[in-house]
């Protein structure tokens, strides 16, 4: 496989610095992580990246190789702080068992709400640069579902900002979403395929839409080039072909794939844990279990971005607080009327907007502040314990 040189620039720019020589460079270690980690290095801790979390145990890639830690040591009360594949951690290498002292602040996090009744967020992947939303061409396209994934992906900036800590994630960039249309070999008619690509492009302004096939290799080199920079996560329904795609990039069967070819999104989930994989062609890929649904979680920013044309139209409404229902001079309703804005798209926008408002209202400011205080207190306790331990050793 060959890659355009531009896609490799983020790595080659590190080549002269110390981070590139670091044993964790292949896992995404860079100068910024090194700077973030410096205080922990001073305490004799080693950095590590969480490559897998499975019930009570997590595997962490460290300069000394992959170690495992008991998550009992690292499970906080706050679900947003539960250790997740993709996290960078400070590991106590002398501990028995080795355990995680702290997680470094997340650059990005893909978070969904666990259920509509509760206000808890579930973190699916952290510190990702690209979010590949995998959509199978073997089944009918569900545009609303893609819009939902995109809204969450576009709200993935600064995992700590999601805790309500405005200072932590302010101004940070979200991960870049792309839509990967898998099993393109099942749509042999080029004209039909290009229409399907366009359908997605229309609902995903500014987002790359890439048809791929693990069966024929179509689009694989382009996808490999995209994911060769930084960390990428594969998200989507069960049976979409995520693990097959991961294996294709790895060049060998690392992930187990579903045996039956014809069942998409039905039956048993083949992948059950989130796995971080180092790609031979560069970059890091996180394969995840199939998702039945993703509830929005504080995704207001993302909803606005996904439906940016509706937000633009609303600027032209006569009343600035127009809710686009029956107001005179409503530019949005006029666009629906003349066919420029599909009714389906507007309904989807309203549905996601309302769902997000409900979830934000539930996770009220007081709860968020509590979560934050609790975490800061624990952090301070951890540091104090560390100081005490170091004091004894000296
Ligand atoms: N025709 C065709 N079938 C594919 C392609 N990629 C994957 N499949 C088939 O789709 C089925 C599901 O693939 P998996 O890779 O296990 O899907 P997954 O998204 O990882 O599923 P979960 O782990 O359950 O989330 C398997 O039977 C694959 O052989 C493709 O490019 N073309
Ligand atoms: Mg899988
Ligand atoms: Zn209006």
Coordinates of N, CA, C and O in Angstrom, one line a residue, residues 28-194:
X28 N 0.8 6.2 19.7 CA 0.3 7.6 19.6 C 1.0 8.6 20.6 O 0.6 9.7 20.7
X29 N 2.0 8.1 21.3 CA 2.7 9.0 22.2 C 3.3 10.1 21.5 O 3.9 9.9 20.4
X30 N 3.2 11.3 22.0 CA 3.8 12.5 21.3 C 4.3 13.5 22.3 O 4.2 13.2 23.5
X31 N 4.9 14.6 21.9 CA 5.5 15.6 22.8 C 4.4 16.1 23.7 O 4.8 16.4 24.9
X32 N 3.2 16.3 23.3 CA 2.2 16.9 24.2 C 1.8 15.9 25.3 O 1.6 16.3 26.4
X33 N 1.8 14.6 25.0 CA 1.5 13.6 26.0 C 2.7 13.6 27.0 O 2.5 13.5 28.2
X34 N 3.9 13.7 26.4 CA 5.1 13.7 27.3 C 5.1 14.9 28.3 O 5.4 14.8 29.4
X35 N 4.6 16.1 27.8 CA 4.5 17.3 28.6 C 3.5 17.1 29.7 O 3.7 17.4 30.9
X36 N 2.3 16.5 29.3 CA 1.2 16.2 30.2 C 1.7 15.2 31.3 O 1.2 15.3 32.4
X37 N 2.5 14.3 30.9 CA 2.9 13.2 31.8 C 4.1 13.6 32.7 O 4.3 12.9 33.7
X38 N 4.8 14.7 32.4 CA 6.0 15.1 33.1 C 5.9 15.0 34.7 O 6.8 14.4 35.3
X39 N 4.8 15.5 35.2 CA 4.7 15.5 36.7 C 4.7 14.0 37.2 O 5.2 13.8 38.3
X40 N 4.1 13.2 36.5 CA 4.0 11.8 36.9 C 5.3 11.0 36.7 O 5.7 10.2 37.5
X41 N 6.0 11.4 35.6 CA 7.4 10.8 35.4 C 8.2 11.1 36.6 O 9.0 10.3 37.1
X42 N 8.1 12.4 37.1 CA 8.9 12.8 38.3 C 8.6 12.0 39.5 O 9.4 11.9 40.4
X43 N 7.4 11.4 39.5 CA 7.0 10.6 40.7 C 7.4 9.1 40.5 O 7.0 8.2 41.3
X44 N 8.1 8.8 39.4 CA 8.5 7.4 39.2 C 7.5 6.6 38.5 O 7.6 5.3 38.5
X45 N 6.4 7.2 38.0 CA 5.4 6.4 37.3 C 5.8 6.2 35.8 O 6.6 7.0 35.3
X46 N 5.2 5.3 35.1 CA 5.4 5.1 33.7 C 4.1 5.3 33.0 O 3.0 5.1 33.5
X47 N 4.2 5.8 31.7 CA 3.0 6.1 31.0 C 2.5 4.8 30.3 O 3.3 3.9 30.1
X48 N 1.2 4.7 30.0 CA 0.7 3.6 29.3 C -0.6 3.9 28.6 O -1.3 4.9 29.0
X49 N -0.9 3.2 27.6 CA -2.1 3.4 26.9 C -3.0 2.2 27.0 O -2.6 1.1 26.8
X50 N -4.3 2.5 27.4 CA -5.2 1.4 27.6 C -5.6 0.8 26.3 O -6.1 1.5 25.4
X51 N -5.3 -0.5 26.1 CA -5.6 -1.2 24.8 C -6.8 -2.0 24.8 O -7.3 -2.4 23.8
X52 N -7.3 -2.3 26.1 CA -8.5 -3.2 26.2 C -9.0 -3.1 27.6 O -8.2 -3.0 28.5
X53 N -10.3 -3.1 27.7 CA -10.9 -3.1 29.0 C -11.9 -4.3 29.0 O -12.8 -4.3 28.1
X54 N -11.8 -5.2 29.9 CA -12.7 -6.3 29.9 C -13.1 -6.6 31.3 O -12.3 -7.1 32.1
X55 N -14.4 -6.3 31.6 CA -14.9 -6.4 33.0 C -13.9 -5.9 34.0 O -13.6 -4.7 34.0
X56 N -13.4 -6.7 34.9 CA -12.6 -6.2 36.0 C -11.1 -5.9 35.7 O -10.3 -5.5 36.5
X57 N -10.8 -6.0 34.4 CA -9.4 -5.9 34.1 C -9.1 -5.1 32.9 O -9.9 -5.1 31.9
X58 N -8.0 -4.3 32.9 CA -7.6 -3.6 31.7 C -6.2 -3.9 31.3 O -5.3 -4.0 32.2
X59 N -6.0 -3.9 30.0 CA -4.6 -4.1 29.5 C -4.0 -2.8 29.1 O -4.7 -2.0 28.4
X60 N -2.8 -2.6 29.5 CA -2.2 -1.3 29.2 C -0.8 -1.5 28.6 O 0.0 -2.2 29.1
X61 N -0.6 -0.8 27.4 CA 0.7 -0.9 26.8 C 1.6 0.1 27.4 O 1.3 1.3 27.5
X62 N 2.7 -0.4 28.0 CA 3.7 0.5 28.6 C 5.1 0.3 28.0 O 5.2 -0.6 27.2
X63 N 6.0 1.2 28.3 CA 7.4 0.9 27.7 C 7.9 -0.4 28.0 O 8.8 -0.9 27.3
X64 N 7.5 -1.0 29.1 CA 8.0 -2.3 29.5 C 7.1 -3.5 28.9 O 7.2 -4.6 29.4
X65 N 6.3 -3.2 28.0 CA 5.4 -4.2 27.5 C 4.0 -4.0 28.0 O 3.7 -3.1 28.8
X66 N 3.1 -4.9 27.6 CA 1.7 -4.8 28.0 C 1.5 -5.4 29.4 O 1.9 -6.5 29.6
X67 N 1.0 -4.6 30.3 CA 0.7 -5.0 31.6 C -0.8 -5.0 31.8 O -1.5 -4.4 31.0
X68 N -1.3 -5.7 32.8 CA -2.7 -5.5 33.1 C -2.9 -5.0 34.5 O -2.1 -5.1 35.4
X69 N -4.0 -4.3 34.6 CA -4.3 -3.7 35.9 C -5.7 -4.1 36.3 O -6.6 -4.3 35.4
X70 N -5.9 -4.2 37.6 CA -7.3 -4.4 38.1 C -8.0 -3.1 38.1 O -7.6 -2.1 38.7
X71 N -9.2 -3.1 37.4 CA -9.9 -1.8 37.3 C -10.5 -1.4 38.7 O -10.9 -0.3 38.8
X72 N -10.5 -2.3 39.6 CA -11.0 -2.0 40.9 C -10.3 -0.8 41.5 O -10.8 0.0 42.3
X73 N -9.0 -0.7 41.1 CA -8.2 0.4 41.6 C -8.6 1.8 41.0 O -8.2 2.8 41.4
X74 N -9.2 1.7 39.8 CA -9.4 2.9 39.0 C -10.9 3.2 38.8 O -11.2 4.1 38.0
X75 N -11.8 2.5 39.4 CA -13.2 2.7 39.1 C -13.7 3.9 40.0 O -13.8 3.7 41.2
X76 N -13.9 5.0 39.5 CA -14.5 6.1 40.2 C -16.0 6.0 40.2 O -16.6 5.2 39.5
X77 N -16.6 6.8 41.1 CA -18.1 6.8 41.1 C -18.7 7.4 39.8 O -19.7 7.0 39.4
X78 N -18.0 8.3 39.3 CA -18.5 9.0 38.1 C -18.2 8.1 36.8 O -17.1 7.8 36.5
X79 N -19.3 7.7 36.1 CA -19.2 6.9 35.0 C -18.3 7.5 33.9 O -17.7 6.8 33.1
X80 N -18.3 8.8 33.8 CA -17.5 9.5 32.8 C -16.0 9.3 33.0 O -15.2 9.5 32.1
X81 N -15.7 8.9 34.2 CA -14.3 8.7 34.5 C -13.8 7.3 34.5 O -12.7 7.0 34.9
X82 N -14.7 6.4 34.1 CA -14.3 5.0 34.1 C -13.2 4.8 33.0 O -13.4 5.4 31.9
X83 N -12.2 4.0 33.3 CA -11.1 3.9 32.4 C -11.6 3.3 31.1 O -12.5 2.4 31.1
X84 N -11.1 3.8 30.0 CA -11.7 3.4 28.7 C -10.5 3.1 27.7 O -9.5 3.7 27.8
X85 N -10.8 2.3 26.7 CA -9.8 2.0 25.7 C -9.5 3.3 25.0 O -10.4 4.1 24.6
X86 N -8.2 3.6 24.9 CA -7.7 4.9 24.3 C -7.2 5.8 25.3 O -6.4 6.8 25.0
X87 N -7.5 5.6 26.6 CA -7.0 6.5 27.6 C -5.5 6.3 27.8 O -4.9 5.3 27.6
X88 N -4.9 7.4 28.2 CA -3.5 7.4 28.6 C -3.4 7.5 30.1 O -4.2 8.2 30.7
X89 N -2.6 6.6 30.7 CA -2.6 6.5 32.1 C -1.2 6.6 32.7 O -0.2 6.4 32.0
X90 N -1.1 7.0 34.0 CA 0.1 6.9 34.7 C 0.1 5.6 35.6 O -0.8 5.4 36.4
X91 N 1.0 4.7 35.3 CA 1.0 3.4 35.9 C 2.1 3.3 36.9 O 3.2 3.7 36.7
X92 N 1.8 2.7 38.1 CA 2.7 2.4 39.1 C 3.4 1.1 38.8 O 2.9 0.0 39.0
X93 N 4.6 1.2 38.2 CA 5.3 0.0 37.7 C 5.8 -0.9 38.8 O 6.0 -2.1 38.6
X94 N 5.9 -0.4 40.0 CA 6.4 -1.2 41.1 C 5.3 -1.8 41.9 O 5.5 -2.7 42.7
X95 N 4.1 -1.4 41.6 CA 2.9 -1.9 42.4 C 2.7 -3.4 42.1 O 3.1 -3.9 41.1
X96 N 2.0 -4.1 43.0 CA 1.7 -5.5 42.8 C 0.3 -5.7 43.3 O 0.0 -5.7 44.5
X97 N -0.7 -5.9 42.4 CA -0.5 -5.8 40.9 C -0.2 -4.3 40.5 O -0.5 -3.4 41.3
X98 N 0.4 -4.2 39.3 CA 0.6 -2.8 38.8 C -0.7 -2.1 38.7 O -1.7 -2.7 38.3
X99 N -0.8 -0.9 39.0 CA -2.1 -0.2 38.9 C -2.0 1.2 38.4 O -0.9 1.8 38.5
X100 N -3.1 1.6 38.0 CA -3.2 2.9 37.4 C -3.4 4.0 38.5 O -4.3 3.9 39.3
X101 N -2.5 5.0 38.4 CA -2.6 6.1 39.4 C -3.6 7.1 39.0 O -4.4 7.6 39.7
X102 N -3.5 7.5 37.7 CA -4.4 8.5 37.2 C -4.5 8.4 35.7 O -3.7 7.8 35.0
X103 N -5.6 9.0 35.2 CA -5.7 9.1 33.7 C -5.4 10.5 33.3 O -5.7 11.5 33.9
X104 N -4.6 10.6 32.2 CA -4.3 11.9 31.7 C -5.6 12.6 31.1 O -6.5 11.8 30.6
X105 N -5.7 13.9 31.1 CA -6.9 14.5 30.6 C -7.1 14.1 29.1 O -6.2 14.0 28.3
X106 N -8.4 13.8 28.8 CA -8.7 13.3 27.5 C -8.7 14.5 26.5 O -9.3 15.5 26.8
X107 N -8.1 14.2 25.3 CA -8.2 15.2 24.3 C -9.6 15.2 23.6 O -10.2 16.2 23.3
X108 N -10.1 14.0 23.4 CA -11.4 13.9 22.8 C -12.1 12.6 23.5 O -11.4 11.8 24.0
X109 N -13.4 12.6 23.4 CA -14.1 11.4 23.9 C -15.4 11.2 23.1 O -16.1 12.2 22.9
X110 N -15.7 10.0 22.7 CA -17.0 9.8 22.1 C -17.9 9.3 23.2 O -17.7 8.2 23.8
X111 N -18.9 10.0 23.5 CA -19.8 9.7 24.6 C -21.2 9.6 24.1 O -21.7 10.5 23.4
X112 N -21.9 8.6 24.6 CA -23.4 8.5 24.3 C -24.1 8.4 25.6 O -23.5 8.1 26.7
X113 N -25.4 8.6 25.6 CA -26.1 8.4 26.9 C -26.5 7.0 27.0 O -26.8 6.3 26.0
X114 N -26.4 6.4 28.2 CA -26.6 5.0 28.4 C -28.1 4.6 28.2 O -28.4 3.6 27.6
X115 N -29.0 5.4 28.6 CA -30.4 5.1 28.3 C -31.2 6.4 28.4 O -30.7 7.4 29.0
X116 N -32.4 6.4 27.9 CA -33.1 7.7 27.9 C -33.6 8.1 29.2 O -33.9 9.3 29.5
X117 N -33.7 7.1 30.2 CA -34.2 7.4 31.5 C -33.2 8.0 32.4 O -33.5 8.7 33.3
X118 N -31.9 7.7 32.2 CA -30.9 8.2 33.1 C -30.0 9.3 32.4 O -30.0 9.4 31.2
X119 N -29.3 10.0 33.2 CA -28.5 11.1 32.6 C -27.1 10.8 32.5 O -26.3 11.6 32.2
X120 N -26.7 9.5 32.7 CA -25.3 9.1 32.6 C -24.8 9.0 31.2 O -25.4 8.5 30.3
X121 N -23.5 9.5 31.0 CA -22.9 9.3 29.8 C -22.0 8.0 29.8 O -21.5 7.7 30.8
X122 N -21.9 7.4 28.7 CA -21.0 6.2 28.6 C -19.9 6.6 27.6 O -20.2 6.9 26.4
X123 N -18.7 6.5 28.0 CA -17.6 6.8 27.1 C -17.2 5.6 26.3 O -16.9 4.6 26.9
X124 N -17.2 5.8 25.0 CA -17.0 4.6 24.1 C -15.5 4.5 23.6 O -15.0 3.5 23.3
X125 N -14.9 5.7 23.5 CA -13.5 5.7 23.1 C -12.9 7.1 23.4 O -13.6 8.1 23.4
X126 N -11.6 7.1 23.7 CA -11.0 8.4 24.1 C -9.8 8.6 23.3 O -9.2 7.7 22.8
X127 N -9.4 9.9 23.2 CA -8.2 10.3 22.6 C -8.1 9.9 21.1 O -7.1 9.3 20.7
X128 N -9.2 10.1 20.4 CA -9.3 9.7 19.0 C -9.2 10.9 18.1 O -9.7 12.0 18.5
X129 N -8.6 10.8 17.0 CA -8.5 11.9 16.0 C -9.5 11.7 14.9 O -9.9 12.7 14.3
X130 N -9.9 10.5 14.6 CA -10.9 10.2 13.5 C -11.9 9.3 14.1 O -11.6 8.3 14.8
X131 N -13.2 9.6 13.8 CA -14.3 8.7 14.2 C -14.9 8.2 12.9 O -15.5 8.9 12.1
X132 N -14.6 6.9 12.6 CA -15.2 6.3 11.4 C -16.5 5.6 11.7 O -16.6 4.6 12.4
X133 N -17.6 6.3 11.1 CA -18.9 5.7 11.3 C -19.1 4.7 10.2 O -19.2 5.1 9.0
X134 N -19.2 3.5 10.6 CA -19.3 2.4 9.6 C -20.8 2.0 9.3 O -21.5 1.7 10.2
X135 N -21.1 2.2 8.1 CA -22.5 1.9 7.7 C -22.5 0.9 6.6 O -21.8 1.1 5.5
X136 N -23.2 -0.2 6.8 CA -23.2 -1.3 5.8 C -24.1 -1.0 4.6 O -25.2 -0.6 4.7
X137 N -23.5 -1.3 3.4 CA -24.3 -1.1 2.2 C -25.2 -2.4 1.9 O -25.9 -2.4 1.0
X138 N -25.1 -3.4 2.8 CA -25.9 -4.6 2.7 C -27.3 -4.4 3.1 O -28.2 -5.1 2.8
X139 N -27.5 -3.3 3.9 CA -28.9 -3.0 4.4 C -29.3 -1.6 3.9 O -28.4 -0.8 3.6
X140 N -30.5 -1.3 4.0 CA -31.0 0.0 3.6 C -30.4 1.1 4.5 O -30.3 1.0 5.7
X141 N -30.0 2.2 3.8 CA -29.4 3.3 4.6 C -30.4 4.0 5.5 O -31.5 4.2 5.1
X142 N -30.0 4.2 6.8 CA -30.8 4.9 7.7 C -30.2 6.2 8.0 O -29.2 6.4 8.8
X143 N -30.7 7.3 7.3 CA -30.0 8.6 7.3 C -30.1 9.2 8.7 O -29.1 9.8 9.2
X144 N -31.2 9.0 9.4 CA -31.3 9.6 10.8 C -30.3 9.0 11.7 O -29.8 9.7 12.6
X145 N -30.0 7.7 11.5 CA -29.0 7.1 12.4 C -27.6 7.7 12.1 O -26.8 7.9 13.0
X146 N -27.3 7.9 10.9 CA -26.0 8.5 10.5 C -25.9 10.0 11.1 O -24.9 10.3 11.7
X147 N -27.0 10.7 11.0 CA -27.0 12.1 11.6 C -26.8 12.1 13.1 O -26.1 12.9 13.6
X148 N -27.4 11.1 13.7 CA -27.2 10.9 15.2 C -25.7 10.6 15.5 O -25.2 11.3 16.4
X149 N -25.1 9.7 14.8 CA -23.7 9.4 15.1 C -22.8 10.6 14.8 O -21.9 10.9 15.6
X150 N -23.1 11.3 13.7 CA -22.3 12.5 13.4 C -22.4 13.6 14.4 O -21.4 14.2 14.8
X151 N -23.7 13.8 15.0 CA -23.8 14.8 16.0 C -23.0 14.5 17.2 O -22.3 15.4 17.8
X152 N -22.9 13.2 17.6 CA -22.1 12.8 18.7 C -20.6 13.0 18.4 O -19.8 13.4 19.3
X153 N -20.2 12.6 17.2 CA -18.8 12.6 16.8 C -18.4 14.1 16.9 O -17.3 14.4 17.3
X154 N -19.2 15.0 16.4 CA -18.8 16.4 16.3 C -18.8 17.1 17.7 O -18.4 18.2 17.8
X155 N -19.4 16.4 18.7 CA -19.4 16.9 20.0 C -18.3 16.2 20.9 O -18.4 16.3 22.1
X156 N -17.3 15.6 20.2 CA -16.3 14.8 21.0 C -15.2 15.6 21.5 O -14.3 15.0 22.1
X157 N -15.2 16.9 21.4 CA -14.0 17.7 21.8 C -13.8 17.6 23.3 O -14.8 17.6 24.1
X158 N -12.6 17.6 23.7 CA -12.2 17.7 25.2 C -13.1 16.9 26.1 O -14.1 17.4 26.6
X159 N -12.7 15.7 26.4 CA -13.4 14.8 27.2 C -13.7 15.4 28.6 O -14.8 15.2 29.2
X160 N -12.8 16.3 29.0 CA -13.0 16.9 30.4 C -14.0 18.1 30.3 O -14.6 18.4 31.3
X161 N -14.1 18.7 29.1 CA -15.1 19.7 28.9 C -16.5 19.1 29.1 O -17.4 19.8 29.6
X162 N -16.6 17.8 28.7 CA -17.9 17.2 28.8 C -18.3 17.0 30.3 O -19.5 16.7 30.6
X163 N -17.4 17.2 31.2 CA -17.8 17.1 32.6 C -18.2 18.4 33.1 O -18.5 18.6 34.3
X164 N -18.3 19.4 32.3 CA -18.7 20.7 32.7 C -17.6 21.6 33.1 O -17.7 22.7 33.6
X165 N -16.3 21.1 33.0 CA -15.2 21.9 33.4 C -14.8 22.7 32.2 O -14.0 22.3 31.3
X166 N -15.3 23.9 32.1 CA -15.2 24.7 30.9 C -13.7 25.0 30.6 O -13.3 25.0 29.4
X167 N -12.9 25.1 31.6 CA -11.5 25.5 31.4 C -10.7 24.3 30.8 O -9.8 24.5 30.0
X168 N -11.1 23.1 31.1 CA -10.3 21.9 30.7 C -10.3 21.7 29.2 O -9.3 21.4 28.6
X169 N -11.4 21.9 28.6 CA -11.5 21.5 27.2 C -11.7 22.6 26.2 O -11.9 22.4 25.0
X170 N -11.8 23.8 26.7 CA -12.1 25.0 25.9 C -11.2 25.1 24.7 O -10.0 25.0 24.8
X171 N -11.8 25.3 23.6 CA -11.0 25.6 22.4 C -10.4 24.4 21.8 O -9.8 24.4 20.7
X172 N -10.7 23.2 22.4 CA -10.1 22.0 21.8 C -10.9 21.5 20.6 O -12.0 21.7 20.5
X173 N -10.2 20.8 19.7 CA -10.8 20.3 18.5 C -11.5 19.0 18.8 O -11.0 18.1 19.5
X174 N -12.6 18.8 18.1 CA -13.3 17.5 18.2 C -12.6 16.5 17.3 O -11.8 17.0 16.4
X175 N -12.8 15.3 17.4 CA -12.3 14.3 16.5 C -13.0 14.5 15.2 O -14.1 15.0 15.1
X176 N -12.3 14.1 14.1 CA -12.9 14.3 12.8 C -13.7 13.1 12.4 O -13.2 12.0 12.3
X177 N -15.0 13.3 12.1 CA -15.8 12.2 11.7 C -15.7 11.9 10.2 O -15.4 12.8 9.4
X178 N -15.8 10.6 9.8 CA -16.0 10.3 8.4 C -17.0 9.1 8.3 O -17.1 8.4 9.3
X179 N -17.7 9.0 7.2 CA -18.6 7.9 7.1 C -18.0 6.9 6.1 O -17.6 7.2 5.0
X180 N -17.9 5.7 6.6 CA -17.3 4.6 5.8 C -18.5 3.7 5.4 O -19.1 3.1 6.3
X181 N -18.7 3.6 4.1 CA -19.8 2.7 3.6 C -19.2 1.4 3.3 O -18.4 1.2 2.4
X182 N -19.4 0.4 4.2 CA -18.8 -0.9 4.1 C -19.5 -1.8 3.1 O -20.7 -1.6 2.8
X183 N -18.8 -2.8 2.7 CA -19.4 -3.9 1.8 C -19.8 -3.3 0.4 O -20.8 -3.7 -0.1
X184 N -19.0 -2.4 -0.1 CA -19.3 -1.7 -1.3 C -19.4 -2.8 -2.5 O -20.0 -2.5 -3.5
X185 N -18.8 -3.9 -2.3 CA -18.8 -5.0 -3.3 C -20.3 -5.5 -3.5 O -20.6 -6.0 -4.6
X186 N -21.1 -5.2 -2.6 CA -22.5 -5.7 -2.7 C -23.3 -4.7 -3.5 O -24.5 -4.9 -3.8
X187 N -22.7 -3.6 -3.9 CA -23.4 -2.6 -4.8 C -22.5 -2.5 -6.1 O -21.8 -1.5 -6.2
X188 N -22.6 -3.4 -7.0 CA -21.7 -3.5 -8.1 C -22.0 -2.4 -9.1 O -21.1 -2.0 -9.9
X189 N -23.2 -1.8 -9.1 CA -23.5 -0.8 -10.1 C -23.0 0.6 -9.6 O -23.4 1.1 -8.6
X190 N -22.0 1.1 -10.4 CA -21.3 2.3 -10.0 C -22.2 3.5 -9.8 O -22.0 4.3 -9.0
X191 N -23.2 3.6 -10.7 CA -24.2 4.7 -10.6 C -25.0 4.6 -9.3 O -25.2 5.7 -8.7
X192 N -25.4 3.4 -9.0 CA -26.2 3.3 -7.7 C -25.3 3.6 -6.5 O -25.7 4.3 -5.6
X193 N -24.1 3.1 -6.6 CA -23.1 3.4 -5.4 C -22.9 4.9 -5.3 O -22.9 5.5 -4.2
X194 N -22.7 5.6 -6.4 CA -22.5 7.0 -6.3 C -23.7 7.8 -5.8 O -23.6 8.8 -5.1

